[in-house]
Short mmCIF file of C-alpha atoms and ligand atoms in Angstrom, two decimals:
data_model
loop_
_atom_site.label_atom_id
_atom_site.label_comp_id
_atom_site.label_asym_id
_atom_site.label_seq_id
_atom_site.Cartn_x
_atom_site.Cartn_y
_atom_site.Cartn_z
CA MET A 19 -0.05 0.18 0.07
CA ALA A 20 1.27 3.80 -0.85
CA TYR A 21 1.47 5.96 1.92
CA THR A 22 1.46 9.84 1.65
CA VAL A 23 1.92 12.93 3.73
CA TYR A 24 -0.23 12.54 6.92
CA GLU A 25 -2.84 15.32 7.04
CA ASP A 26 -5.49 15.57 9.68
CA ALA A 27 -8.26 17.91 8.88
CA GLU A 28 -7.80 20.98 11.39
CA HIS A 29 -4.09 21.23 10.92
CA GLY A 30 -2.76 19.56 7.43
CA ASP A 31 0.19 18.26 7.60
CA ALA A 32 1.51 17.81 11.34
CA HIS A 33 5.47 19.17 10.63
CA LEU A 34 6.99 21.13 8.60
CA SER A 35 9.23 19.53 6.32
CA ASP A 36 13.06 19.98 6.40
CA GLN A 37 13.26 21.76 2.83
CA ASP A 38 10.32 24.15 3.44
CA PHE A 39 12.07 24.83 7.26
CA ARG A 40 15.15 25.67 4.71
CA ARG A 41 13.08 28.30 2.42
CA LEU A 42 11.85 29.99 5.13
CA SER A 43 14.99 30.08 7.06
CA ASP A 44 16.86 31.55 4.21
CA TRP A 45 14.67 33.94 3.55
CA ILE A 46 14.29 34.68 6.98
CA TYR A 47 18.39 35.50 6.87
CA ALA A 48 18.76 37.18 3.73
CA ASN A 49 15.83 39.51 4.81
CA ILE A 50 16.46 40.33 8.66
CA GLY A 51 19.83 38.53 9.21
CA VAL A 52 18.33 36.38 12.12
CA CYS A 53 19.95 32.80 11.64
CA MET A 54 17.47 30.30 12.17
CA GLY A 55 19.40 26.75 12.78
CA PRO A 56 17.75 23.60 12.73
CA GLU A 57 17.89 23.73 16.82
CA LYS A 58 15.11 26.62 15.85
CA LYS A 59 12.96 24.32 13.49
CA THR A 60 10.31 23.55 16.19
CA LEU A 61 10.14 27.26 17.12
CA MET A 62 9.28 28.28 13.86
CA GLU A 63 6.72 25.22 13.32
CA GLY A 64 5.21 26.28 16.41
CA ARG A 65 4.93 30.37 15.80
CA VAL A 66 4.42 29.64 11.81
CA LYS A 67 1.20 27.07 12.86
CA LYS A 68 -0.36 30.20 14.69
CA ARG A 69 0.05 32.20 11.17
CA MET A 70 -1.66 29.11 9.13
CA ARG A 71 -4.67 28.60 11.54
CA HIS A 72 -5.70 32.48 11.16
CA LEU A 73 -5.15 32.29 7.71
CA LYS A 74 -6.96 28.99 7.36
CA ILE A 75 -4.10 27.49 5.39
CA PRO A 76 -4.19 24.04 6.20
CA SER A 77 -0.61 22.56 5.74
CA PHE A 78 3.04 24.25 6.04
CA ARG A 79 3.60 23.63 2.43
CA LYS A 80 0.62 25.49 1.23
CA TYR A 81 1.75 28.44 3.67
CA CYS A 82 5.62 28.18 1.92
CA GLU A 83 3.76 28.24 -1.21
CA PHE A 84 1.84 31.66 -0.11
CA VAL A 85 4.73 33.13 1.36
CA PHE A 86 6.62 32.58 -1.82
CA SER A 87 4.00 33.75 -4.19
CA LYS A 88 3.75 37.11 -6.01
CA GLN A 89 0.98 38.26 -3.24
CA GLY A 90 2.33 36.24 -0.05
CA LYS A 91 5.93 38.11 -0.43
CA GLY A 92 4.34 41.44 -0.18
CA GLU A 93 1.49 40.56 2.51
CA GLU A 94 3.06 38.30 4.75
CA ALA A 95 6.41 39.20 5.30
CA PRO A 96 6.08 41.18 7.89
CA PHE A 97 3.79 38.41 9.66
CA LEU A 98 6.31 35.88 9.22
CA ILE A 99 9.17 38.43 10.44
CA ASP A 100 6.99 38.82 13.41
CA ALA A 101 6.43 35.30 13.70
CA VAL A 102 10.31 34.47 14.02
CA THR A 103 11.61 37.42 15.73
CA THR A 104 12.01 37.43 19.82
CA ASN A 105 10.67 40.96 20.93
CA LYS A 106 10.89 40.43 24.61
CA THR A 107 11.90 43.29 26.44
CA ASP A 108 11.75 45.27 29.52
CA PHE A 109 11.98 48.85 31.19
CA PHE A 110 14.98 49.33 33.20
CA ARG A 111 16.28 45.90 31.42
CA GLU A 112 19.84 45.66 32.56
CA PRO A 113 19.79 48.30 34.93
CA ALA A 114 23.24 48.52 35.23
CA HIS A 115 23.77 50.02 31.72
CA PHE A 116 21.26 53.12 32.94
CA GLU A 117 23.53 53.98 35.92
CA TYR A 118 26.45 53.82 33.88
CA LEU A 119 24.82 56.44 31.14
CA ASN A 120 23.60 58.51 34.04
CA ARG A 121 26.75 58.48 35.79
CA THR A 122 29.22 58.39 33.37
CA VAL A 123 28.66 58.66 29.73
CA LEU A 124 26.52 61.73 29.87
CA PRO A 125 28.03 63.53 32.40
CA ARG A 126 31.64 62.92 30.25
CA LEU A 127 29.31 63.68 27.12
CA ALA A 128 28.17 67.14 28.45
CA GLY A 129 31.92 67.98 29.19
CA ARG A 130 33.90 66.68 25.88
CA GLU A 131 35.77 69.36 24.65
CA GLY A 132 33.86 71.39 21.74
CA SER A 133 30.50 69.99 23.15
CA GLY A 134 29.61 74.15 23.33
CA SER A 135 29.19 73.72 19.55
CA ARG A 136 26.24 71.04 20.28
CA ASN A 137 24.59 71.00 23.22
CA THR A 138 21.39 67.99 22.21
CA PHE A 139 22.18 64.42 23.32
CA ARG A 140 21.70 62.03 20.30
CA ILE A 141 20.41 58.78 21.70
CA TRP A 142 19.62 55.80 19.42
CA SER A 143 17.57 52.84 20.51
CA ALA A 144 18.13 50.08 17.76
CA ALA A 145 15.80 47.17 17.84
CA CYS A 146 13.76 49.10 20.02
CA SER A 147 10.78 46.58 20.12
CA THR A 148 7.47 47.96 22.08
CA GLY A 149 9.33 50.86 23.22
CA GLU A 150 10.69 49.99 26.91
CA GLU A 151 14.08 50.47 26.23
CA PRO A 152 13.91 53.88 24.48
CA TYR A 153 11.31 55.09 27.34
CA THR A 154 13.88 54.08 29.70
CA LEU A 155 16.22 56.13 27.79
CA ALA A 156 13.77 59.02 27.88
CA MET A 157 13.35 59.05 31.60
CA ILE A 158 17.00 58.88 32.10
CA LEU A 159 17.58 61.94 29.69
CA GLN A 160 14.93 63.87 31.13
CA GLU A 161 16.14 63.80 34.57
CA PHE A 162 19.34 64.90 33.33
CA VAL A 163 18.85 67.51 31.55
CA ASP A 164 16.59 68.82 34.08
CA GLY A 165 19.44 69.12 36.15
CA THR A 166 21.84 70.15 33.39
CA SER A 167 20.94 73.96 32.28
CA GLY A 168 21.29 73.99 28.19
CA TRP A 169 21.40 70.63 27.47
CA ASP A 170 18.55 68.62 25.79
CA TYR A 171 18.01 65.49 24.04
CA THR A 172 16.01 63.31 21.25
CA ILE A 173 15.89 59.69 20.78
CA LEU A 174 15.47 57.72 17.97
CA ALA A 175 14.04 54.34 18.25
CA THR A 176 14.06 51.82 15.39
CA ASP A 177 12.87 48.43 14.84
CA ILE A 178 12.06 46.02 11.77
CA SER A 179 8.69 45.01 13.21
CA ARG A 180 5.65 47.44 12.31
CA THR A 181 3.64 45.44 15.09
CA VAL A 182 6.29 46.42 18.19
CA LEU A 183 6.94 50.05 16.53
CA GLU A 184 2.99 50.73 16.43
CA LYS A 185 2.77 49.27 20.50
CA ALA A 186 5.69 51.74 20.95
CA GLY A 187 3.87 54.65 19.94
CA GLN A 188 0.95 53.88 21.57
CA ALA A 189 2.95 53.91 24.86
CA VAL A 190 0.48 52.28 26.74
CA TYR A 191 1.86 49.47 28.93
CA GLN A 192 0.21 46.86 31.60
CA ASP A 193 0.68 48.03 35.34
CA GLU A 194 2.43 45.00 36.24
CA THR A 195 5.56 45.87 33.63
CA VAL A 196 6.51 49.13 35.27
CA GLY A 197 7.34 47.66 38.80
CA ALA A 198 11.10 48.10 37.70
CA ILE A 199 10.72 51.92 37.43
CA PRO A 200 11.84 53.63 40.25
CA PHE A 201 8.52 54.88 42.07
CA PRO A 202 9.61 58.54 41.51
CA LEU A 203 9.97 58.34 38.03
CA ARG A 204 6.55 55.98 37.86
CA LYS A 205 5.09 59.18 39.48
CA LYS A 206 6.38 61.77 36.66
CA TYR A 207 6.30 60.02 33.43
CA LEU A 208 3.52 57.42 33.61
CA LEU A 209 -0.41 58.38 33.46
CA LYS A 210 -2.86 56.38 34.81
CA SER A 211 -6.23 55.61 33.17
CA ARG A 212 -9.29 57.65 34.08
CA ASP A 213 -11.30 54.49 34.22
CA PRO A 214 -10.36 52.63 37.36
CA ARG A 215 -11.45 49.16 35.47
CA ASN A 216 -7.99 49.47 33.49
CA SER A 217 -5.18 49.16 35.13
CA ASN A 218 -2.93 50.22 32.20
CA VAL A 219 -0.36 52.98 32.40
CA ARG A 220 0.79 55.56 29.29
CA ILE A 221 4.00 57.06 29.35
CA VAL A 222 3.54 60.96 29.52
CA PRO A 223 3.31 63.10 25.84
CA GLU A 224 6.67 65.25 26.84
CA LEU A 225 8.62 61.54 26.74
CA ARG A 226 6.42 60.61 23.84
CA ALA A 227 7.30 63.36 22.07
CA LYS A 228 10.94 62.83 22.50
CA VAL A 229 11.00 59.40 20.92
CA GLN A 230 10.90 59.54 17.05
CA LEU A 231 10.12 55.90 16.13
CA ARG A 232 11.26 54.69 12.32
CA ARG A 233 11.25 51.05 11.02
CA LEU A 234 15.05 50.23 9.88
CA ASN A 235 16.48 47.09 8.98
CA LEU A 236 19.68 46.64 10.63
CA ILE A 237 21.17 44.56 8.06
CA ALA A 238 20.47 47.20 5.38
CA ASP A 239 23.88 48.05 3.57
CA ALA A 240 23.79 51.66 5.05
CA PHE A 241 21.43 53.69 7.42
CA ASP A 242 19.36 56.53 6.61
CA ILE A 243 20.47 58.33 9.53
CA SER A 244 21.90 62.17 9.12
CA GLY A 245 24.07 63.62 12.07
CA GLU A 246 25.93 61.50 14.39
CA MET A 247 24.58 59.72 17.62
CA ASP A 248 26.22 60.17 21.12
CA VAL A 249 24.90 57.21 22.27
CA ILE A 250 23.84 53.62 20.73
CA PHE A 251 21.83 51.31 22.54
CA CYS A 252 21.79 48.23 20.54
CA ARG A 253 20.83 45.40 22.99
CA ASN A 254 19.58 41.80 22.63
CA VAL A 255 19.33 41.44 18.56
CA MET A 256 22.94 40.79 17.57
CA ILE A 257 22.75 37.39 19.28
CA TYR A 258 20.59 36.59 16.25
CA PHE A 259 22.56 37.48 13.83
CA ASP A 260 26.05 35.58 12.60
CA ARG A 261 29.95 36.82 13.39
CA VAL A 262 30.17 38.39 9.50
CA THR A 263 26.33 40.18 10.05
CA GLN A 264 27.31 41.26 13.44
CA GLU A 265 31.04 42.91 12.20
CA LYS A 266 29.26 44.80 9.22
CA LEU A 267 26.60 46.21 11.69
CA VAL A 268 29.18 46.97 14.48
CA ARG A 269 31.01 48.92 11.58
CA LYS A 270 28.17 51.03 10.59
CA PHE A 271 27.64 52.22 14.22
CA TYR A 272 30.98 53.27 14.52
CA GLN A 273 30.47 55.25 11.33
CA HIS A 274 27.15 56.71 12.88
CA LEU A 275 28.77 57.41 16.52
CA SER A 276 30.28 60.68 17.43
CA SER A 277 33.88 60.79 18.53
CA GLY A 278 33.79 60.00 22.09
CA GLY A 279 30.31 58.45 21.66
CA TYR A 280 28.93 54.94 23.30
CA LEU A 281 27.89 51.52 22.21
CA PHE A 282 25.72 49.27 24.66
CA ILE A 283 25.38 45.78 23.62
CA GLY A 284 22.97 43.23 25.45
CA HIS A 285 24.50 41.09 28.33
CA ALA A 286 24.99 38.31 26.24
CA GLU A 287 26.76 39.73 23.63
CA SER A 288 30.48 40.56 22.96
CA LEU A 289 32.57 42.47 20.51
CA SER A 290 35.49 40.53 21.80
CA ASN A 291 35.24 38.31 18.37
CA LEU A 292 34.99 40.90 16.42
CA LYS A 293 37.40 43.30 14.48
CA THR A 294 36.53 46.64 15.61
CA PRO A 295 37.87 49.71 16.63
CA PHE A 296 35.81 50.18 19.54
CA ILE A 297 37.47 50.25 23.06
CA TYR A 298 36.13 48.37 25.45
CA MET A 299 34.83 50.25 28.73
CA ALA A 300 33.29 48.23 30.94
CA PRO A 301 30.96 44.65 30.46
CA THR A 302 28.76 45.46 27.23
CA ILE A 303 30.06 48.78 26.89
CA TYR A 304 32.16 50.54 24.33
CA ARG A 305 33.51 53.58 23.29
CA LYS A 306 34.61 55.38 19.82
CA ASP A 307 37.71 56.65 20.51
CA ASP A 308 37.85 60.57 20.59
C1 SAM B 421 14.62 40.74 21.70
S1 SAM B 421 14.29 42.13 21.36
C2 SAM B 421 15.19 43.38 21.99
C3 SAM B 421 14.51 44.36 22.68
C4 SAM B 421 15.61 45.91 23.10
N1 SAM B 421 16.50 46.01 22.29
C5 SAM B 421 15.92 45.37 24.85
O1 SAM B 421 17.17 44.90 25.11
O2 SAM B 421 15.37 45.27 25.37
C6 SAM B 421 14.83 42.27 19.37
C7 SAM B 421 14.16 43.19 18.51
O3 SAM B 421 15.37 43.01 17.27
C8 SAM B 421 13.90 43.49 16.37
N2 SAM B 421 15.20 42.73 14.91
C9 SAM B 421 15.45 41.60 14.55
N3 SAM B 421 15.95 41.57 13.30
C10 SAM B 421 15.83 42.82 13.11
C11 SAM B 421 16.36 43.71 12.20
N4 SAM B 421 17.04 43.32 11.13
N5 SAM B 421 16.94 45.15 12.12
C12 SAM B 421 15.73 45.70 12.86
N6 SAM B 421 15.47 45.23 14.12
C13 SAM B 421 15.50 43.87 14.38
C14 SAM B 421 12.69 42.60 16.49
O4 SAM B 421 12.00 42.76 15.66
C15 SAM B 421 12.77 42.83 18.27
O5 SAM B 421 12.04 43.84 18.57
#
């Protein structure tokens, strides 16, 4: 008796074939630089299955056909990217970074020679996810400039995913996610809903106005960013890139930093295996020579 691929009525073929997994992971790598080795197959399967259910597509094979069709390439690509990327983030994630920024980086940048000609800190949160990182930066910067006359700041927050950028733009968060924000900052920079049944909070308009959100692909050959950044936070995304992509990205960051500017990377990331001109300052904190 001849057998063929098992399909159940509800979910179609139960597993993503190695061939389809390779097609999808090659596409992800080519388009956003995220490496999905064979160990990520189960994860991809689970996440793609949710999309299939939503689209009522009965099998992985048919989903792949759709993704790589003319229509699917345009329509489904953002959803596939959302499905396979990790957006985990938090307010004051890796708090030592914000401490170092506040105590060491900002005073040093403010006292930098020649800084008289420019008195605006330019900060970039690259791969900002749903906004917790850039709004944490905004709180730190706002506190600093309030106590340092003549200084202002701007924050550029970018990500590949339109979904997370939309959430970042709304700046609405569940109350239980803001516990890491020190209470005085919570009081100053968060708004509560007027509806007592709604426990969500929102970032105040003054901080929201300081954060410019934009879609930007970190693996693009060049970034459409004018002027030099003083500080770049690029945390917990390089870990998904291979060495070649990391090295290329770090070189681009170097070009976009002012001399004496800083690069912060994630706690599980390091530049030590990469060829870069950055100077090591503290764990996961680097500086461009001035
Ligand atoms: C784990 S989150 C990190 C958020 C934040 N930086 C933090 O450390 O809390 C990783 C983010 O990287 C974004 N991302 C993945 N590949 C990207 C790419 N090629 N260009 C820009 N952003 C990318 C994802 O959409 C996701 O929001």
